[in-house]
Amino acid sequence: MASHGLLFAFIAFLLLSILSSFASAETRNYTLRITSDAISADCYPYKAPTPSTIFINGQFPGPPLYAVPGDTVIVRVENELPEGQDITIHFHGIRQYGTPFSDGTPFVAQNPIAAGKSYVQVFHVLDQIGTYFYHAHVGLKSLTAYGPLILYDQYNPPFDYEYHQDKILMLGQWYHAARGDQEDALFSATNFTFPGDPDSYLINGRGIYSSKYASASGCKGYDVTEVEPGKTYRFRLIGTMDVDVMGFAIKDHTLTIIEVDGNYIEPVETDFVEVAPGQRYSVLFKADQKPGNYYIRADPRWLTATEYNGFGIIHYRGASEAPTHIVPHTSQLATYPPLVVNWIQDKFRPLKQEKGYRPPVADVPSHADQTIILKITTQDVNGTAPKLAINNISYQFANNSILLDLYSGKRSRHPDYQKAMNNNGFDSSRGTYLARKSEVIDIVVQSTVLSPVGCDYHPWHTHGHFHWMVAHGNGTYNHTEHADLFNVRHPFPRDTSIVYPTEFPSDVSYTNVTLPFGQGCGWAKLRVLFDNPGVWNIHCHITPHMLMGMQVVMEVGVDHLPPFILKDYLH
Ligand SMILES: [Cu+2]
């Protein structure tokens, strides 16, 4: 039942045709029916027991959702998982401006949807465009509960970025272990165990574990993207992984990056893209080589092993050879460049207003009203094995949705902002960080050497808001020295940024780092305009890190909450 790349492309084409015939905004109703099954996505004969793989409307990965600016989107989530399996669905990158209750964060925006129950989420697209996705936000369900969310715009294709068609390429990862066992190990009080790196890397839900299994019965083989010779395509790369930072390259082809997390940038040519969990890129691909089959290489980065299995196929229509689903030889693969902290991000610059295009996000604010430092640490919680933490506090889920408690009056809507500001933004009695409405805050994420993961990369995601990385550095952030440092050449807005590890031995075996635990090993400063009243998670998008406590909750302008319109839809 794994979806086929061609089917995606076909649906995308159909919907694009339909959407382009709609000039005005409308209401789009979607239903996401959540079920589970036992499948093998990578041709390996073992299938972890139900409910390891989550299906959405009978598909893995879930079906694409589409909308255009001005639309109101109504999504009904129906949880048909087995008893005891809660879920929520988060629309990653959607600002949820005026609808914080639809953000899908458990015990923050809403309470988890119990098995057999359903919930409705409503949001307005406003002026957002580009490539997004939806995913589960409870436990490790996002390992397989995800699907694309594409916001087309009236300037599609925009400006000079002409392309024939767009194609969705979701980068994913696949474990042979049962999700339930992985969650039990992760939440174990005495000895929590990180799920580790996956057995297989998938493109659009497909992959091959190793050559031995390429001809296994029922093996669907690699994802195939069909292209017409001479035409240009927009590939929408979606980082639906939960752990690894991925590379992406296509043998013998150059790519042009035009979109970063829903924001257009001036075109940047590259033959390699680095995609973290939660990030998206649109790249233009020109089918300008001899008709044939070319391998996509989508292997992880920042790991020490050298052999991985993340491959897909670009097939030129009319090529004499059909795509063969055999594991490629190294000579058939694009080579990856050496690891570089912050990759080529200094080449990115936001596309300015031109030819009718109006950027959905204003320029980076020139100064911040305050700075909040989020230092990655560990904490012993009730004598358990140390959990991950921020400023020595490992995030604990509330018993009831914080936002719903604000609406019902159980929680005060008038926090003491000044008191929090004197305490690094943190209100210890509320257990949250605070921002006044429309306040500009610099969030400094400070990486440290951790046991047992060493100095790791951490892709930080800001719910409800974009951010601009305005500075980054090695070692430890020093506010006296770095308060006015502005060393990103052209800050560009996005919703998920990698805080790179900067201190590791030259062979990049950073997980075996010999530096003392707790030492600063890289930081990034994310500037956020908190203009969206609500309660928002800010967290590392490595899902096990987040679940182990690398997460904070920000109450933003809760004295200006929008009306709770969801009550009109919930019945
Ligand atoms: Cu992390």
XYZ file of C-alpha atoms and ligand atoms in Angstrom:
572
model
C 0.000 0.000 0.000
C 3.013 2.293 -0.020
C 2.308 5.237 -2.274
C 3.942 5.434 -5.637
C 5.938 8.499 -6.682
C 4.170 8.633 -10.011
C 0.817 8.637 -8.302
C 1.924 11.596 -6.205
C 3.080 13.421 -9.284
C -0.171 12.654 -11.056
C -2.293 13.838 -8.135
C -0.118 16.938 -7.829
C -0.612 17.672 -11.513
C -4.372 17.152 -11.309
C -4.703 19.353 -8.258
C -2.511 22.040 -9.733
C -4.814 22.090 -12.744
C -7.851 22.297 -10.491
C -6.347 24.915 -8.181
C -5.293 27.195 -10.992
C -8.931 27.423 -12.025
C -9.868 28.853 -8.619
C -9.230 32.558 -8.440
C -10.695 33.294 -5.040
C -10.292 31.947 -1.540
C -12.435 29.111 -0.364
C -12.938 26.631 2.436
C -11.141 23.323 2.011
C -12.332 20.351 4.008
C -9.986 17.444 4.615
C -10.398 14.313 6.690
C -7.337 12.451 7.954
C -8.299 8.951 9.042
C -5.515 7.426 11.142
C -5.070 3.649 11.106
C -2.117 1.313 11.492
C -0.749 -1.822 9.922
C 2.306 -4.059 9.805
C 4.254 -3.491 6.601
C 7.773 -3.622 5.246
C 8.689 -0.399 3.416
C 12.253 -1.484 2.613
C 11.725 -5.048 1.297
C 13.237 -6.544 4.437
C 11.042 -9.561 5.279
C 10.396 -8.613 8.898
C 7.306 -6.538 9.586
C 7.121 -4.916 13.001
C 3.748 -5.643 14.590
C 0.720 -3.400 14.226
C 0.469 -0.487 15.048
C 4.068 0.283 14.106
C 3.268 1.846 10.739
C 0.643 4.548 10.716
C -1.512 4.987 7.647
C -3.381 8.153 6.801
C -6.456 7.604 4.646
C -5.091 4.136 3.923
C -1.730 5.420 2.659
C 1.838 5.515 3.882
C 3.056 8.244 3.609
C -0.145 10.242 3.989
C -1.829 11.989 1.042
C -0.840 15.530 0.029
C -3.044 18.405 1.186
C -3.297 21.557 -0.913
C -4.461 25.115 -0.326
C -3.871 28.660 -1.584
C -3.490 31.965 0.295
C -6.799 33.208 1.635
C -8.198 29.713 2.115
C -9.693 28.426 5.312
C -8.617 24.825 5.859
C -10.727 22.535 8.026
C -9.104 19.224 8.917
C -10.957 16.492 10.733
C -8.588 13.982 12.364
C -10.184 10.601 13.074
C -8.126 8.361 15.336
C -8.844 4.726 14.438
C -5.678 3.391 16.084
C -5.882 0.537 18.613
C -6.979 1.276 22.184
C -4.456 3.330 24.134
C -2.875 4.956 21.054
C -3.332 8.738 21.274
C -2.388 11.080 18.462
C -2.328 14.727 17.418
C -1.519 16.158 13.986
C 0.726 19.213 13.617
C 0.838 21.282 10.412
C 4.545 21.963 10.326
C 5.467 25.538 9.378
C 1.875 26.744 9.200
C 1.816 29.881 11.305
C -1.682 29.252 12.674
C -2.042 33.001 12.946
C -5.177 33.602 15.004
C -5.770 29.846 15.429
C -3.183 28.666 18.010
C -5.618 25.938 19.124
C -5.110 24.182 15.750
C -1.338 23.696 16.076
C -1.636 20.042 17.080
C 0.797 20.063 20.004
C -0.209 17.637 22.770
C -1.116 19.186 26.147
C -0.200 22.588 24.713
C -2.595 23.509 21.874
C -4.969 20.617 22.511
C -5.346 17.364 24.382
C -4.315 14.199 22.535
C -7.046 12.513 20.515
C -7.816 9.163 22.125
C -8.382 6.032 20.042
C -11.893 6.038 18.620
C -12.213 9.824 18.927
C -11.894 12.645 16.427
C -10.958 16.326 16.518
C -11.249 19.284 14.170
C -8.519 21.816 13.407
C -9.175 25.017 11.469
C -6.633 27.443 10.085
C -6.380 30.311 7.629
C -3.573 30.229 5.089
C -3.213 34.047 4.982
C -0.168 34.869 2.838
C 1.920 31.715 3.301
C 3.062 29.811 0.220
C 5.439 26.948 -0.467
C 6.287 23.514 0.878
C 5.092 22.242 4.250
C 4.046 18.936 5.776
C 1.887 17.504 8.502
C 2.991 14.942 11.050
C 1.978 13.301 14.304
C 3.213 15.037 17.472
C 2.716 12.237 20.031
C 5.456 9.725 20.909
C 7.388 8.377 17.928
C 4.301 8.218 15.688
C 5.821 10.820 13.375
C 8.229 8.089 12.200
C 5.503 7.071 9.766
C 2.569 9.479 10.319
C 3.336 12.267 7.859
C 2.296 13.716 4.521
C 2.908 16.806 2.346
C 1.067 20.107 2.673
C 1.564 22.340 -0.359
C 0.476 25.974 -0.502
C 0.289 27.146 -4.096
C 0.282 30.813 -4.916
C -1.109 32.920 -7.704
C 2.417 33.594 -9.003
C 3.004 29.928 -9.644
C 5.454 29.556 -11.262
C 6.846 32.781 -9.802
C 8.985 35.319 -11.681
C 11.684 33.658 -13.753
C 11.449 30.340 -11.894
C 9.637 28.641 -14.744
C 9.056 24.955 -14.324
C 6.966 22.343 -16.048
C 5.677 20.524 -12.974
C 6.372 20.027 -9.306
C 7.214 16.708 -7.671
C 7.217 15.870 -3.978
C 10.182 13.996 -2.497
C 9.729 13.141 1.173
C 12.922 11.961 2.836
C 12.170 9.461 5.555
C 13.685 6.816 7.741
C 12.584 3.323 8.589
C 13.191 1.063 11.574
C 12.715 -2.681 11.737
C 12.075 -2.446 15.480
C 8.502 -2.060 16.683
C 7.597 1.527 17.493
C 6.031 0.490 20.795
C 9.307 -1.098 21.928
C 11.246 1.999 20.889
C 8.861 4.243 22.833
C 9.056 1.998 25.918
C 12.858 2.152 25.798
C 12.815 5.912 25.325
C 10.443 6.535 28.210
C 11.994 3.925 30.506
C 12.507 5.514 33.918
C 15.778 3.799 34.673
C 17.657 3.417 31.436
C 16.228 5.326 28.535
C 17.504 4.148 25.200
C 17.770 6.278 22.102
C 16.314 4.514 19.042
C 19.562 5.135 17.161
C 19.951 5.404 13.437
C 17.397 3.749 11.191
C 17.767 0.533 9.232
C 16.728 2.182 5.982
C 16.317 5.601 4.425
C 13.195 6.119 2.333
C 12.051 8.431 -0.428
C 8.258 8.817 -0.539
C 7.988 5.789 1.735
C 10.099 3.451 -0.385
C 13.573 1.962 -0.209
C 15.557 -1.273 -0.312
C 17.325 -2.466 2.834
C 20.165 -4.175 0.948
C 20.791 -5.875 -2.392
C 19.889 -9.247 -0.894
C 16.268 -8.100 -0.585
C 15.882 -6.221 -3.885
C 14.044 -9.142 -5.449
C 12.094 -10.133 -2.328
C 8.457 -10.898 -2.970
C 6.297 -7.783 -2.686
C 9.323 -5.483 -2.930
C 8.192 -2.286 -4.653
C 11.734 -1.049 -5.139
C 12.897 2.540 -5.137
C 10.733 5.586 -5.632
C 10.800 6.590 -9.310
C 10.434 10.209 -10.435
C 9.652 10.371 -14.137
C 10.807 13.413 -16.110
C 10.519 14.511 -19.727
C 13.813 15.230 -21.465
C 14.545 18.963 -21.715
C 11.958 20.029 -19.135
C 12.525 21.745 -15.788
C 10.889 20.492 -12.590
C 10.470 21.821 -9.093
C 11.387 19.103 -6.610
C 9.918 19.781 -3.189
C 12.251 18.125 -0.666
C 10.596 17.530 2.689
C 12.608 16.516 5.758
C 10.138 14.052 7.242
C 12.953 12.222 9.066
C 12.931 12.097 12.872
C 16.634 11.705 13.640
C 19.171 12.172 10.863
C 20.256 15.176 8.819
C 20.101 14.016 5.199
C 22.070 14.825 2.100
C 20.391 14.926 -1.317
C 22.097 14.773 -4.699
C 21.349 13.420 -8.175
C 24.044 11.833 -10.317
C 25.208 14.152 -13.156
C 22.675 16.905 -12.396
C 22.874 20.374 -10.884
C 20.102 21.749 -8.683
C 18.939 25.322 -8.111
C 17.546 26.096 -4.667
C 14.610 28.546 -4.833
C 12.631 27.942 -1.634
C 13.611 27.454 2.006
C 10.829 26.462 4.454
C 8.087 28.278 2.538
C 10.102 31.374 1.634
C 11.581 32.096 -1.779
C 15.264 32.896 -1.952
C 17.356 34.182 -4.828
C 18.407 31.136 -6.856
C 21.465 29.257 -5.571
C 23.095 26.591 -7.727
C 24.369 23.490 -5.992
C 24.857 19.809 -6.629
C 24.084 18.899 -3.031
C 21.376 19.803 -0.504
C 21.544 19.238 3.262
C 18.102 18.712 4.816
C 17.431 18.414 8.549
C 14.341 16.915 10.175
C 11.573 19.492 9.741
C 13.268 21.471 6.946
C 12.035 21.852 3.354
C 13.736 22.996 0.164
C 12.444 23.484 -3.359
C 15.056 22.872 -6.031
C 14.767 23.322 -9.771
C 15.917 20.260 -11.691
C 16.573 20.364 -15.421
C 16.318 17.074 -17.316
C 19.249 18.065 -19.515
C 21.282 14.853 -19.582
C 21.235 11.886 -21.942
C 17.865 10.110 -21.487
C 18.299 7.268 -19.022
C 18.033 6.470 -15.325
C 19.908 8.453 -12.693
C 20.146 7.615 -9.027
C 19.100 10.001 -6.315
C 21.369 9.683 -3.318
C 19.651 10.560 -0.026
C 22.073 9.405 2.657
C 22.514 10.840 6.146
C 25.205 13.373 7.039
C 27.217 13.966 10.185
C 27.517 10.259 10.930
C 30.640 8.150 10.885
C 29.577 5.103 8.874
C 30.172 5.293 5.136
C 27.581 2.979 3.605
C 23.909 3.801 3.613
C 20.888 2.811 1.575
C 18.888 5.965 0.774
C 18.326 5.882 -2.979
C 15.717 6.776 -5.554
C 15.577 6.922 -9.329
C 15.085 9.737 -11.842
C 13.737 8.137 -15.006
C 13.747 10.025 -18.310
C 10.559 9.272 -20.203
C 11.344 7.483 -23.451
C 14.715 6.221 -22.228
C 15.500 2.835 -23.725
C 16.050 1.244 -20.319
C 13.317 0.887 -17.709
C 14.352 1.757 -14.143
C 15.947 -1.258 -12.494
C 15.530 -1.630 -8.778
C 18.991 -2.818 -7.933
C 21.199 -1.289 -5.295
C 23.512 1.178 -7.070
C 27.257 0.861 -7.309
C 29.258 3.784 -5.889
C 30.169 4.894 -9.421
C 26.458 5.452 -10.124
C 26.123 7.891 -7.235
C 26.799 11.596 -6.864
C 29.580 12.333 -4.408
C 28.858 14.387 -1.323
C 30.996 17.416 -0.435
C 32.959 17.476 2.836
C 31.028 18.367 5.982
C 30.861 22.105 6.575
C 29.281 23.801 9.579
C 26.298 25.867 8.354
C 26.627 24.254 4.890
C 26.162 26.951 2.150
C 23.604 28.990 4.077
C 25.664 32.157 3.680
C 24.760 32.114 -0.031
C 21.037 32.338 0.691
C 19.297 35.684 0.487
C 15.565 36.238 0.742
C 13.876 37.134 -2.529
C 12.801 40.753 -2.424
C 9.570 42.101 -3.790
C 9.592 41.932 -7.575
C 7.311 41.257 -10.524
C 4.204 41.086 -8.404
C 5.759 38.836 -5.774
C 5.230 40.058 -2.254
C 7.327 38.257 0.370
C 5.017 36.906 3.082
C 7.468 37.871 5.797
C 8.849 41.318 6.572
C 12.578 41.992 6.835
C 14.519 40.806 9.844
C 13.951 43.188 12.789
C 17.035 45.332 13.327
C 17.208 44.747 17.067
C 15.773 42.497 19.753
C 13.925 43.564 22.902
C 15.472 40.766 24.953
C 17.612 37.648 24.717
C 16.707 34.199 26.004
C 19.432 31.576 26.231
C 18.348 27.959 25.818
C 21.257 25.833 26.944
C 21.037 22.141 26.180
C 21.742 20.231 29.375
C 20.624 17.103 31.185
C 18.531 16.605 34.301
C 18.040 13.680 36.666
C 14.271 13.482 36.963
C 13.165 11.814 40.210
C 16.306 9.736 40.421
C 15.918 8.332 36.911
C 18.605 8.159 34.291
C 19.460 11.709 33.183
C 17.084 13.113 30.621
C 17.811 15.848 28.130
C 16.903 19.309 29.344
C 16.958 23.011 28.604
C 18.589 25.143 31.299
C 18.555 22.048 33.548
C 14.796 21.511 33.237
C 13.643 18.467 31.296
C 10.340 19.304 29.653
C 7.390 17.618 31.342
C 4.039 17.461 29.592
C 1.175 19.205 31.389
C -1.911 17.185 32.379
C -4.212 19.329 30.308
C -3.774 21.626 27.312
C -2.143 24.851 28.519
C -3.957 26.849 25.844
C -7.364 25.369 26.660
C -6.721 26.157 30.343
C -6.099 29.781 29.359
C -9.373 29.878 27.426
C -11.349 28.240 30.234
C -9.914 30.600 32.855
C -8.131 27.850 34.827
C -4.864 29.583 34.004
C -4.218 33.301 34.328
C -4.023 35.285 31.102
C -2.017 37.998 32.837
C 1.471 36.695 33.550
C 4.220 38.792 35.125
C 6.301 39.579 32.034
C 8.799 41.739 33.885
C 9.562 39.039 36.437
C 10.153 36.504 33.666
C 12.339 38.940 31.763
C 14.607 39.168 34.800
C 14.874 35.365 34.769
C 16.018 34.657 31.182
C 12.389 34.871 30.015
C 11.323 31.944 32.197
C 8.360 32.029 34.556
C 9.132 29.244 37.007
C 5.642 29.198 38.528
C 4.021 28.717 35.096
C 6.790 26.454 33.787
C 6.917 28.406 30.518
C 8.882 31.148 28.790
C 6.997 34.391 28.182
C 6.849 36.916 25.360
C 4.716 40.001 25.111
C 2.686 40.335 21.938
C 4.900 41.654 19.091
C 8.063 41.440 21.156
C 11.276 40.650 19.265
C 13.339 38.073 21.121
C 16.722 36.596 20.312
C 16.704 32.930 21.222
C 20.234 31.638 21.624
C 20.414 27.858 21.418
C 23.605 26.685 23.100
C 24.786 23.174 22.248
C 26.893 21.338 24.786
C 28.730 18.043 24.907
C 26.205 15.531 26.212
C 26.445 12.040 27.572
C 26.021 9.772 25.708
C 25.449 11.585 22.410
C 28.531 13.844 22.406
C 28.232 17.094 20.495
C 25.286 16.628 18.179
C 23.465 18.729 15.596
C 20.039 19.962 16.696
C 17.462 21.296 14.208
C 15.396 23.823 16.196
C 11.802 24.437 15.209
C 9.744 27.459 16.245
C 6.006 26.767 16.279
C 3.684 29.549 15.152
C 6.544 31.783 13.975
C 9.378 32.033 11.517
C 12.814 32.958 12.798
C 15.920 34.494 11.312
C 19.282 33.079 12.295
C 21.269 36.292 12.735
C 24.443 34.886 14.286
C 26.204 31.646 15.092
C 29.494 30.692 16.629
C 31.831 28.049 17.968
C 32.088 27.052 21.591
C 30.091 29.026 24.112
C 27.887 32.078 23.581
C 29.014 35.052 25.615
C 26.383 37.789 25.757
C 28.849 40.541 26.634
C 30.888 39.677 23.570
C 28.171 38.460 21.171
C 25.113 40.614 21.956
C 25.534 42.660 18.781
C 27.225 40.032 16.628
C 25.428 39.772 13.292
C 27.525 37.330 11.277
C 24.915 35.793 8.964
C 25.345 37.692 5.724
C 21.693 37.834 4.622
C 19.358 36.558 7.338
C 16.432 34.714 5.773
C 13.235 33.553 7.448
C 12.571 29.873 8.052
C 10.980 27.693 10.733
C 13.642 25.028 11.359
C 17.378 25.807 11.678
C 20.251 23.477 12.433
C 22.426 24.389 15.384
C 25.614 22.730 14.139
C 28.205 20.982 16.282
C 31.389 22.998 16.073
C 33.794 21.123 18.333
C 34.663 17.647 17.192
C 37.795 15.788 16.117
C 38.843 16.314 12.512
C 37.436 12.958 11.414
C 33.995 14.159 12.531
C 33.538 11.218 14.848
C 31.882 13.773 17.048
C 29.889 11.152 18.911
C 33.179 9.950 20.404
C 34.157 13.443 21.344
C 36.700 13.532 24.140
C 35.728 17.003 25.317
C 34.371 17.296 28.852
C 30.637 16.877 29.263
C 28.743 20.136 29.492
C 31.260 22.130 27.462
C 29.767 24.542 24.917
C 30.172 23.185 21.381
C 28.348 25.583 19.073
C 25.463 28.037 19.239
C 23.025 29.885 17.018
C 20.932 32.992 17.611
C 17.393 32.845 16.225
C 15.548 36.171 16.086
C 11.774 35.841 16.433
C 9.016 38.417 16.098
C 6.435 36.984 18.507
C 3.386 38.492 16.830
C 1.121 35.446 17.122
C -0.628 35.207 20.509
C -0.878 31.621 21.684
C 1.107 28.882 23.384
C 3.886 27.494 21.217
C 6.477 24.754 21.483
C 10.063 25.517 20.580
C 12.067 22.325 20.325
C 14.709 20.219 18.707
C 13.110 18.395 15.763
C 15.023 15.202 16.463
C 11.905 13.583 17.856
C 13.630 11.406 20.496
C 15.571 14.476 21.727
C 12.308 16.399 22.003
C 10.605 13.558 23.851
C 13.577 13.230 26.206
C 13.123 16.866 27.236
C 14.850 19.100 24.657
C 11.848 21.363 24.409
C 10.323 24.508 25.887
C 6.894 26.117 25.765
C 6.501 29.801 25.054
C 3.385 31.699 26.117
C 3.082 34.558 23.643
C 0.833 37.564 24.302
C -1.670 35.410 26.177
C -3.418 38.619 27.281
C -4.345 39.031 23.575
C -5.575 35.542 22.669
C -7.825 35.342 19.593
C -11.397 34.054 20.005
C -11.700 30.273 20.383
C -13.526 29.699 17.100
C -12.943 25.945 17.241
C -16.035 25.569 19.420
C -18.140 26.295 16.326
C -16.615 23.287 14.559
C -16.403 20.739 17.379
C -19.591 18.769 17.605
Cu 18.373 17.566 19.128
